[in-house]
Amino acid sequence: MSSAFEPHNIIVTGGCGFIGSNFVRWVAQNHPEVHVTVLDKLTYAGNPENIAGLPESQVELVVGDICDADLLDRIVPGHDAIVHYAAESHNDNSIRDPEPFVQTNVVGTYRLLEAVRKYGIRYHHVSTDEVYGDLALDEPRRFRPDDPYKPSSPYSSTKASSDLLVRAWARTYGIHATISNCSNNYGPYQHVEKFIPRQVTNILCGIRPKLYGTGENVRDWIHTEDHSRAVWDILTKGRIGETYLIGANGEKSNIEVLREILSLMGQPEDAFDWVRDRPGHDRRYAIDPTKLEEELGWRPIHTDFAEGLQQTIKWYEDHEGWWRPAKEATERKYAEQGQ
Ligand code: NAD
Ligand code: DAU
């Protein structure tokens, strides 16, 4: 069934995080006719500054927890869709303490699905390619939507669980839902715990970048703005009940990415430390985006990774006031775990 959906008043959960805030800014710029209610708990990863300056008549922030059913009963009526980004999103945190991941990613999604069922509105579920597990480094195959779920970490297993809830609610209760699974995002406003911002801000602080394991692990990088456009296309043109994979043919090993950062920031190519590997570290992710491209006509715009990386580095150079408050505590946590 094709949805051809025209949203007017949407809820974006996690709209003060990295990718959610990019989506909110993208909607504000490209669809001024759409009102956005951001529902965000403002955890350590949520920052209202990420959506500051957007027109108040268009973007409203409600600070609250997606697990709070009474709150959902108060705010969901009157909206025509939920775009669900809110999550505990960092693998390393999930290894240290899985509980908030189960709570927010699984229970939180369950609460949203129940609200969607009760109020009969559209739902788009933002998920990750990590639900498919990992690929061998030399394997020609890439992830496809119907691949079996084989998540490795507490984080990815809770995201996989949430996807399965969505599939079940769509089949059993007939909710109007779509799912997207995207690869690794980069761009402005990403928390300093994540790979690229961590290394960039380390260099800016005079700390040596840290590479896990052998550095051969491969991630499939996509600019977060390309992700936002894809989510919009799926929300408005995607087929109900379908899963779309989002990726921009951006496979690179971690050591390649780190060497590009070092070079762009004028550092010697060996100016980094090898550190303890992540337990259960997925080797390689790679997305086959054919379904999204052929059905919905989506194509990435940010196809030059070096250029996107350069712009991202510049953003961190220009926004020290944004990342500095989180930097010390983040590095202290990493140091405690030998990373
Ligand atoms: P993030 O950690 O930067 O932001 C998460 C946001 O969710 C924060 O604003 C936080 O305050 C909010 N939040 C957390 N728990 C909440 C709760 N219980 N109630 C309400 N709000 C809550 O995450 P991100 O990297 O922007 O990822 C956003 C989504 O995209 C996640 O669902 C993630 O699984 C998915 N995703 C991320 C990537 C990536 O590369 N970062 C790739 C594919 C998919
Ligand atoms: O694939 C999509 C996923 O991408 C999202 O679902 C997650 O929310 C997002 O965090 C990201 O997960 P990764 O675990 O791939 O991202 P992270 O930035 O934590 O790490 C990227 C790679 O870099 C990974 O192979 C681990 C490695 N790494 C990471 C850090 C923080 C290092 O070598 N050194 C580091 O300091």
Short mmCIF file of C-alpha atoms and ligand atoms in Angstrom, two decimals:
data_model
loop_
_atom_site.label_atom_id
_atom_site.label_comp_id
_atom_site.label_asym_id
_atom_site.label_seq_id
_atom_site.Cartn_x
_atom_site.Cartn_y
_atom_site.Cartn_z
CA MET A 1 0.00 0.00 0.00
CA SER A 2 1.40 3.41 -0.96
CA SER A 3 0.98 6.12 1.67
CA ALA A 4 1.41 9.44 -0.29
CA PHE A 5 1.28 11.06 3.10
CA GLU A 6 1.24 14.86 3.65
CA PRO A 7 2.20 15.56 7.26
CA HIS A 8 1.10 18.80 8.95
CA ASN A 9 1.88 18.34 12.62
CA ILE A 10 4.51 15.78 13.58
CA ILE A 11 6.22 14.63 16.78
CA VAL A 12 9.95 14.04 16.48
CA THR A 13 11.28 12.05 19.43
CA GLY A 14 14.95 12.60 20.24
CA GLY A 15 14.89 15.85 18.28
CA CYS A 16 17.58 17.38 20.51
CA GLY A 17 20.10 14.63 19.69
CA PHE A 18 22.54 14.48 16.78
CA ILE A 19 20.45 13.01 13.95
CA GLY A 20 17.02 14.00 15.28
CA SER A 21 18.02 17.68 15.50
CA ASN A 22 19.40 17.54 11.97
CA PHE A 23 16.03 16.21 10.80
CA VAL A 24 14.16 18.97 12.70
CA ARG A 25 16.38 21.68 11.16
CA TRP A 26 15.95 20.08 7.73
CA VAL A 27 12.13 20.04 8.04
CA ALA A 28 12.11 23.63 9.34
CA GLN A 29 14.12 24.76 6.32
CA ASN A 30 12.44 22.67 3.64
CA HIS A 31 8.84 22.31 4.86
CA PRO A 32 7.84 25.47 6.71
CA GLU A 33 4.18 24.33 6.46
CA VAL A 34 4.88 21.44 8.88
CA HIS A 35 4.72 21.98 12.65
CA VAL A 36 7.19 19.94 14.70
CA THR A 37 6.81 18.97 18.36
CA VAL A 38 10.15 17.71 19.63
CA LEU A 39 9.76 15.20 22.47
CA ASP A 40 13.11 14.77 24.20
CA LYS A 41 14.19 13.73 27.70
CA LEU A 42 17.44 15.73 27.40
CA THR A 43 19.76 12.95 28.52
CA TYR A 44 23.53 13.58 28.43
CA ALA A 45 23.16 13.29 24.60
CA GLY A 46 20.30 15.77 24.17
CA ASN A 47 21.00 19.48 23.89
CA PRO A 48 18.30 22.12 23.26
CA GLU A 49 20.98 24.28 21.61
CA ASN A 50 20.84 21.81 18.70
CA ILE A 51 17.46 23.25 17.67
CA ALA A 52 17.94 26.80 18.97
CA GLY A 53 17.00 29.65 16.63
CA LEU A 54 14.29 27.76 14.73
CA PRO A 55 10.95 29.64 14.46
CA GLU A 56 8.96 29.17 17.70
CA SER A 57 5.74 29.07 15.69
CA GLN A 58 7.04 25.99 13.88
CA VAL A 59 9.15 24.06 16.38
CA GLU A 60 8.10 23.40 19.98
CA LEU A 61 10.14 21.46 22.57
CA VAL A 62 8.42 19.21 25.11
CA VAL A 63 10.92 17.89 27.65
CA GLY A 64 9.82 14.39 28.63
CA ASP A 65 10.35 10.65 28.44
CA ILE A 66 8.97 8.47 25.62
CA CYS A 67 8.33 5.80 28.30
CA ASP A 68 5.76 8.09 29.99
CA ALA A 69 2.35 6.86 28.72
CA ASP A 70 0.42 9.68 30.46
CA LEU A 71 2.59 12.29 28.77
CA LEU A 72 1.99 10.61 25.41
CA ASP A 73 -1.77 10.74 26.07
CA ARG A 74 -1.45 14.47 26.62
CA ILE A 75 0.68 15.34 23.61
CA VAL A 76 -0.05 12.82 20.83
CA PRO A 77 -3.69 13.81 20.04
CA GLY A 78 -3.74 16.45 17.29
CA HIS A 79 -0.54 15.18 15.66
CA ASP A 80 -0.60 13.19 12.43
CA ALA A 81 2.72 11.31 12.75
CA ILE A 82 5.55 10.31 15.06
CA VAL A 83 9.08 10.12 13.69
CA HIS A 84 10.98 8.17 16.33
CA TYR A 85 14.68 8.96 16.78
CA ALA A 86 14.99 8.93 20.60
CA ALA A 87 17.33 6.22 21.82
CA GLU A 88 20.34 5.39 23.88
CA SER A 89 22.67 5.29 20.89
CA HIS A 90 26.25 4.48 21.91
CA ASN A 91 27.59 0.91 21.74
CA ASP A 92 30.35 1.45 24.32
CA ASN A 93 27.84 2.79 26.86
CA SER A 94 25.59 -0.21 26.26
CA ILE A 95 28.45 -2.58 27.07
CA ARG A 96 29.11 -0.79 30.38
CA ASP A 97 25.44 -0.43 31.41
CA PRO A 98 22.73 -2.00 29.22
CA GLU A 99 19.72 -1.12 31.39
CA PRO A 100 18.86 2.33 29.98
CA PHE A 101 19.09 0.80 26.50
CA VAL A 102 16.43 -1.79 27.33
CA GLN A 103 14.26 0.86 28.94
CA THR A 104 14.41 3.60 26.31
CA ASN A 105 14.94 1.58 23.15
CA VAL A 106 12.55 -1.29 23.87
CA VAL A 107 10.01 -0.06 26.46
CA GLY A 108 10.03 3.46 24.99
CA THR A 109 9.27 2.15 21.49
CA TYR A 110 6.51 -0.05 22.93
CA ARG A 111 4.88 3.01 24.57
CA LEU A 112 5.01 4.97 21.31
CA LEU A 113 3.52 2.08 19.35
CA GLU A 114 0.65 1.84 21.83
CA ALA A 115 0.01 5.58 21.45
CA VAL A 116 0.12 5.25 17.65
CA ARG A 117 -2.39 2.40 17.85
CA LYS A 118 -4.68 4.32 20.20
CA TYR A 119 -4.69 7.57 18.21
CA GLY A 120 -4.45 6.04 14.71
CA ILE A 121 -1.53 8.15 13.48
CA ARG A 122 1.40 7.42 11.15
CA TYR A 123 4.71 6.16 12.60
CA HIS A 124 8.22 6.14 11.20
CA HIS A 125 10.83 4.15 13.10
CA VAL A 126 14.47 5.21 12.77
CA SER A 127 16.83 2.29 13.22
CA THR A 128 20.31 1.09 12.47
CA ASP A 129 22.12 -1.26 10.08
CA GLU A 130 23.65 -2.91 13.17
CA VAL A 131 20.53 -5.06 13.55
CA TYR A 132 21.95 -7.24 10.74
CA GLY A 133 25.15 -8.03 12.65
CA ASP A 134 28.39 -7.70 10.72
CA LEU A 135 29.99 -8.76 7.42
CA ALA A 136 33.43 -10.20 6.74
CA LEU A 137 35.93 -7.60 5.47
CA ASP A 138 36.33 -9.33 2.09
CA GLU A 139 32.69 -10.37 1.55
CA PRO A 140 31.08 -8.89 -1.62
CA ARG A 141 27.61 -8.96 0.00
CA ARG A 142 26.00 -5.87 1.53
CA PHE A 143 23.01 -5.69 3.91
CA ARG A 144 19.57 -5.96 2.29
CA PRO A 145 16.18 -5.31 3.92
CA ASP A 146 15.16 -8.97 4.22
CA ASP A 147 18.45 -10.20 5.74
CA PRO A 148 18.11 -12.03 9.06
CA TYR A 149 18.58 -10.06 12.29
CA LYS A 150 21.84 -10.93 14.09
CA PRO A 151 22.70 -8.03 16.44
CA SER A 152 25.97 -8.23 18.40
CA SER A 153 25.89 -5.61 21.16
CA PRO A 154 23.41 -4.69 23.89
CA TYR A 155 22.71 -1.47 21.90
CA SER A 156 22.03 -3.20 18.59
CA SER A 157 20.00 -5.97 20.21
CA THR A 158 17.67 -3.39 21.78
CA LYS A 159 17.33 -1.61 18.42
CA ALA A 160 16.59 -4.98 16.76
CA SER A 161 13.99 -5.69 19.46
CA SER A 162 12.35 -2.34 18.81
CA ASP A 163 12.22 -3.03 15.04
CA LEU A 164 10.53 -6.38 15.71
CA LEU A 165 7.92 -4.67 17.91
CA VAL A 166 7.15 -2.31 15.02
CA ARG A 167 6.82 -5.18 12.55
CA ALA A 168 4.47 -7.03 14.94
CA TRP A 169 2.33 -3.95 15.65
CA ALA A 170 2.04 -3.33 11.89
CA ARG A 171 0.99 -6.89 11.12
CA THR A 172 -1.23 -7.58 14.15
CA TYR A 173 -2.83 -4.20 14.79
CA GLY A 174 -2.43 -2.73 11.30
CA ILE A 175 -0.66 0.44 12.45
CA HIS A 176 0.64 2.58 9.58
CA ALA A 177 4.36 2.23 10.11
CA THR A 178 7.59 2.30 8.13
CA ILE A 179 11.12 1.41 9.29
CA SER A 180 14.50 2.66 8.12
CA ASN A 181 17.89 1.18 8.98
CA CYS A 182 20.75 3.56 8.33
CA SER A 183 24.53 3.27 8.38
CA ASN A 184 27.01 5.44 10.34
CA ASN A 185 26.16 9.15 10.25
CA TYR A 186 28.62 12.02 10.41
CA GLY A 187 28.20 15.79 10.44
CA PRO A 188 27.69 18.67 12.90
CA TYR A 189 26.18 18.29 16.41
CA GLN A 190 27.39 14.70 16.94
CA HIS A 191 28.30 13.94 20.56
CA VAL A 192 32.05 13.80 21.34
CA GLU A 193 31.75 10.17 22.48
CA LYS A 194 31.40 9.04 18.82
CA PHE A 195 34.38 8.14 16.62
CA ILE A 196 34.79 11.16 14.32
CA PRO A 197 33.99 13.95 16.85
CA ARG A 198 36.10 12.21 19.49
CA GLN A 199 39.20 12.19 17.31
CA VAL A 200 38.67 15.74 15.99
CA THR A 201 38.15 17.20 19.47
CA ASN A 202 41.03 15.14 20.87
CA ILE A 203 43.34 16.80 18.34
CA LEU A 204 41.86 20.22 19.17
CA CYS A 205 42.57 19.51 22.88
CA GLY A 206 46.12 18.21 22.31
CA ILE A 207 45.10 14.61 23.14
CA ARG A 208 46.21 11.79 20.80
CA PRO A 209 43.34 10.12 18.86
CA LYS A 210 42.44 6.58 19.97
CA LEU A 211 41.95 3.67 17.58
CA TYR A 212 40.31 0.43 18.75
CA GLY A 213 41.76 -3.00 17.95
CA THR A 214 43.42 -3.28 14.54
CA GLY A 215 41.68 -0.26 13.00
CA GLU A 216 40.53 -2.49 10.11
CA ASN A 217 36.84 -2.40 11.05
CA VAL A 218 34.76 -0.87 8.28
CA ARG A 219 31.86 1.57 8.65
CA ASP A 220 29.64 2.84 5.80
CA TRP A 221 29.57 6.62 6.28
CA ILE A 222 26.65 8.86 5.31
CA HIS A 223 26.21 12.58 5.91
CA THR A 224 23.38 13.14 8.38
CA GLU A 225 21.61 15.54 5.99
CA ASP A 226 21.31 12.75 3.41
CA HIS A 227 19.80 10.59 6.17
CA SER A 228 17.25 13.32 6.98
CA ARG A 229 16.13 13.60 3.33
CA ALA A 230 15.77 9.83 3.14
CA VAL A 231 13.61 9.71 6.28
CA TRP A 232 11.39 12.45 4.86
CA ASP A 233 11.02 10.55 1.57
CA ILE A 234 10.09 7.35 3.40
CA LEU A 235 7.63 9.16 5.69
CA THR A 236 5.86 10.84 2.79
CA LYS A 237 6.23 8.34 -0.07
CA GLY A 238 7.22 5.00 1.50
CA ARG A 239 5.00 1.96 1.42
CA ILE A 240 3.29 1.18 4.73
CA GLY A 241 4.77 -1.85 6.51
CA GLU A 242 8.05 -1.69 4.55
CA THR A 243 11.67 -1.50 5.66
CA TYR A 244 14.12 0.73 3.74
CA LEU A 245 17.89 0.67 4.13
CA ILE A 246 19.67 4.03 3.98
CA GLY A 247 23.32 4.19 2.93
CA ALA A 248 25.53 6.26 0.64
CA ASN A 249 28.19 3.80 -0.60
CA GLY A 250 30.61 5.23 1.97
CA GLU A 251 32.59 2.22 3.18
CA LYS A 252 35.89 3.09 4.88
CA SER A 253 38.07 1.40 7.48
CA ASN A 254 38.51 3.23 10.78
CA ILE A 255 42.21 3.69 10.16
CA GLU A 256 41.50 5.29 6.76
CA VAL A 257 39.06 7.74 8.37
CA LEU A 258 41.50 8.55 11.16
CA ARG A 259 44.34 9.14 8.67
CA GLU A 260 42.07 11.53 6.71
CA ILE A 261 41.29 13.44 9.91
CA LEU A 262 44.99 13.61 10.85
CA SER A 263 45.93 14.82 7.38
CA LEU A 264 43.13 17.44 7.20
CA MET A 265 44.17 18.71 10.65
CA GLY A 266 47.88 18.92 9.76
CA GLN A 267 49.02 16.02 12.00
CA PRO A 268 51.54 13.24 11.21
CA GLU A 269 49.81 10.04 10.05
CA ASP A 270 51.03 8.03 13.06
CA ALA A 271 50.02 10.61 15.71
CA PHE A 272 47.48 8.36 17.44
CA ASP A 273 47.31 5.59 20.08
CA TRP A 274 46.14 2.02 19.58
CA VAL A 275 43.78 1.18 22.46
CA ARG A 276 41.84 -1.79 23.81
CA ASP A 277 39.30 -3.17 21.34
CA ARG A 278 35.54 -2.98 21.91
CA PRO A 279 34.24 -6.37 23.13
CA GLY A 280 32.23 -8.05 20.36
CA HIS A 281 33.36 -5.32 17.91
CA ASP A 282 31.45 -5.66 14.59
CA ARG A 283 33.90 -5.98 11.70
CA ARG A 284 32.07 -4.37 8.82
CA TYR A 285 28.76 -2.73 7.94
CA ALA A 286 27.71 -2.09 4.34
CA ILE A 287 24.30 -1.05 3.03
CA ASP A 288 22.70 -1.87 -0.30
CA PRO A 289 20.38 1.15 -0.80
CA THR A 290 18.83 -0.12 -4.08
CA LYS A 291 15.26 -0.32 -2.72
CA LEU A 292 15.31 3.28 -1.46
CA GLU A 293 16.87 4.54 -4.69
CA GLU A 294 14.62 2.63 -7.07
CA GLU A 295 11.29 3.00 -5.24
CA LEU A 296 11.60 6.53 -3.89
CA GLY A 297 14.23 8.11 -6.15
CA TRP A 298 16.45 9.11 -3.22
CA ARG A 299 20.15 9.76 -3.91
CA PRO A 300 22.84 11.05 -1.53
CA ILE A 301 24.03 14.63 -2.16
CA HIS A 302 27.13 14.54 0.08
CA THR A 303 29.10 12.06 -1.99
CA ASP A 304 32.57 13.56 -1.38
CA PHE A 305 33.57 12.19 2.04
CA ALA A 306 36.76 14.28 2.29
CA GLU A 307 34.76 17.46 1.71
CA GLY A 308 32.06 16.46 4.24
CA LEU A 309 34.76 15.57 6.76
CA GLN A 310 36.54 18.88 6.22
CA GLN A 311 33.25 20.77 6.83
CA THR A 312 32.59 18.68 9.94
CA ILE A 313 36.09 19.39 11.31
CA LYS A 314 35.51 23.11 10.66
CA TRP A 315 32.19 22.94 12.53
CA TYR A 316 33.93 21.50 15.62
CA GLU A 317 36.71 24.11 15.33
CA ASP A 318 34.05 26.85 15.23
CA HIS A 319 31.79 25.44 18.00
CA GLU A 320 34.10 24.72 20.92
CA GLY A 321 31.48 26.14 23.33
CA TRP A 322 29.08 23.42 22.17
CA TRP A 323 31.34 20.39 22.71
CA ARG A 324 33.72 21.50 25.45
CA PRO A 325 31.31 20.93 28.41
CA ALA A 326 30.97 17.21 27.56
CA LYS A 327 34.59 16.51 26.63
CA GLU A 328 36.32 15.95 29.97
CA ALA A 329 33.70 13.59 31.43
CA THR A 330 33.59 11.62 28.17
CA GLU A 331 37.37 11.13 28.11
CA ARG A 332 37.38 10.20 31.81
CA LYS A 333 34.87 7.43 31.08
CA TYR A 334 36.96 6.14 28.18
CA ALA A 335 40.14 6.23 30.27
CA GLU A 336 38.47 4.08 32.96
CA GLN A 337 37.83 1.36 30.37
CA GLY A 338 41.30 1.54 28.80
CA GLN A 339 40.10 3.29 25.64
P1 NAD B 1 21.90 10.70 20.16
O1 NAD B 1 22.38 9.87 21.29
O2 NAD B 1 22.76 11.80 19.64
O3 NAD B 1 20.50 11.37 20.55
C1 NAD B 1 19.48 10.65 21.20
C2 NAD B 1 18.42 11.66 21.65
O4 NAD B 1 17.34 10.91 22.27
C3 NAD B 1 18.92 12.66 22.70
O5 NAD B 1 18.44 13.94 22.39
C4 NAD B 1 18.32 12.16 24.00
O6 NAD B 1 18.09 13.18 24.95
C5 NAD B 1 17.01 11.54 23.51
N1 NAD B 1 16.47 10.52 24.42
C6 NAD B 1 17.16 9.46 24.96
N2 NAD B 1 16.33 8.74 25.74
C7 NAD B 1 15.12 9.35 25.69
C8 NAD B 1 13.86 9.06 26.27
N3 NAD B 1 13.69 8.00 27.09
N4 NAD B 1 12.81 9.87 26.01
C9 NAD B 1 12.97 10.93 25.19
N5 NAD B 1 14.13 11.27 24.61
C10 NAD B 1 15.20 10.46 24.85
O7 NAD B 1 21.51 9.68 19.01
P2 NAD B 1 21.72 9.78 17.43
O8 NAD B 1 23.08 9.34 17.08
O9 NAD B 1 21.21 11.09 16.99
O10 NAD B 1 20.70 8.62 16.96
C11 NAD B 1 19.32 8.92 16.79
C12 NAD B 1 18.61 7.67 16.29
O11 NAD B 1 19.17 7.26 15.05
C13 NAD B 1 18.72 6.48 17.23
O12 NAD B 1 17.49 5.80 17.22
C14 NAD B 1 19.82 5.62 16.61
O13 NAD B 1 19.63 4.27 16.92
C15 NAD B 1 19.57 5.89 15.13
N6 NAD B 1 20.76 5.74 14.27
C16 NAD B 1 21.90 6.38 14.55
C17 NAD B 1 23.00 6.31 13.67
C18 NAD B 1 24.30 7.04 13.92
O14 NAD B 1 25.23 6.90 13.15
N7 NAD B 1 24.40 7.86 14.96
C19 NAD B 1 22.88 5.52 12.51
C20 NAD B 1 21.67 4.84 12.27
C21 NAD B 1 20.61 4.96 13.14
O1 DAU B 2 25.93 1.76 12.03
C1 DAU B 2 25.08 2.67 12.65
C2 DAU B 2 25.55 2.92 14.08
O2 DAU B 2 26.71 3.75 13.98
C3 DAU B 2 24.49 3.59 14.95
O3 DAU B 2 23.41 2.71 15.12
C4 DAU B 2 25.05 3.98 16.31
O4 DAU B 2 24.08 4.70 17.05
C5 DAU B 2 26.28 4.85 16.09
O5 DAU B 2 26.86 5.17 17.33
C6 DAU B 2 27.28 4.13 15.20
O6 DAU B 2 27.80 2.96 15.88
P1 DAU B 2 29.38 2.58 15.84
O7 DAU B 2 29.64 1.73 17.02
O8 DAU B 2 29.77 2.11 14.50
O9 DAU B 2 29.97 4.09 16.03
P2 DAU B 2 31.18 4.67 16.92
O10 DAU B 2 31.28 6.12 16.52
O11 DAU B 2 31.04 4.36 18.34
O12 DAU B 2 32.43 3.88 16.34
C7 DAU B 2 32.74 3.85 14.96
C8 DAU B 2 33.93 2.89 14.78
O13 DAU B 2 35.09 3.49 15.35
C9 DAU B 2 33.75 1.56 15.48
O14 DAU B 2 34.34 0.56 14.67
C10 DAU B 2 34.55 1.72 16.77
C11 DAU B 2 35.67 2.65 16.37
N1 DAU B 2 36.17 3.58 17.43
C12 DAU B 2 35.28 4.31 18.13
C13 DAU B 2 35.72 5.23 19.06
C14 DAU B 2 34.73 6.05 19.89
C15 DAU B 2 37.55 3.74 17.58
O15 DAU B 2 38.37 3.08 16.93
N2 DAU B 2 37.99 4.66 18.50
C16 DAU B 2 37.12 5.41 19.25
O16 DAU B 2 37.59 6.24 20.06
#
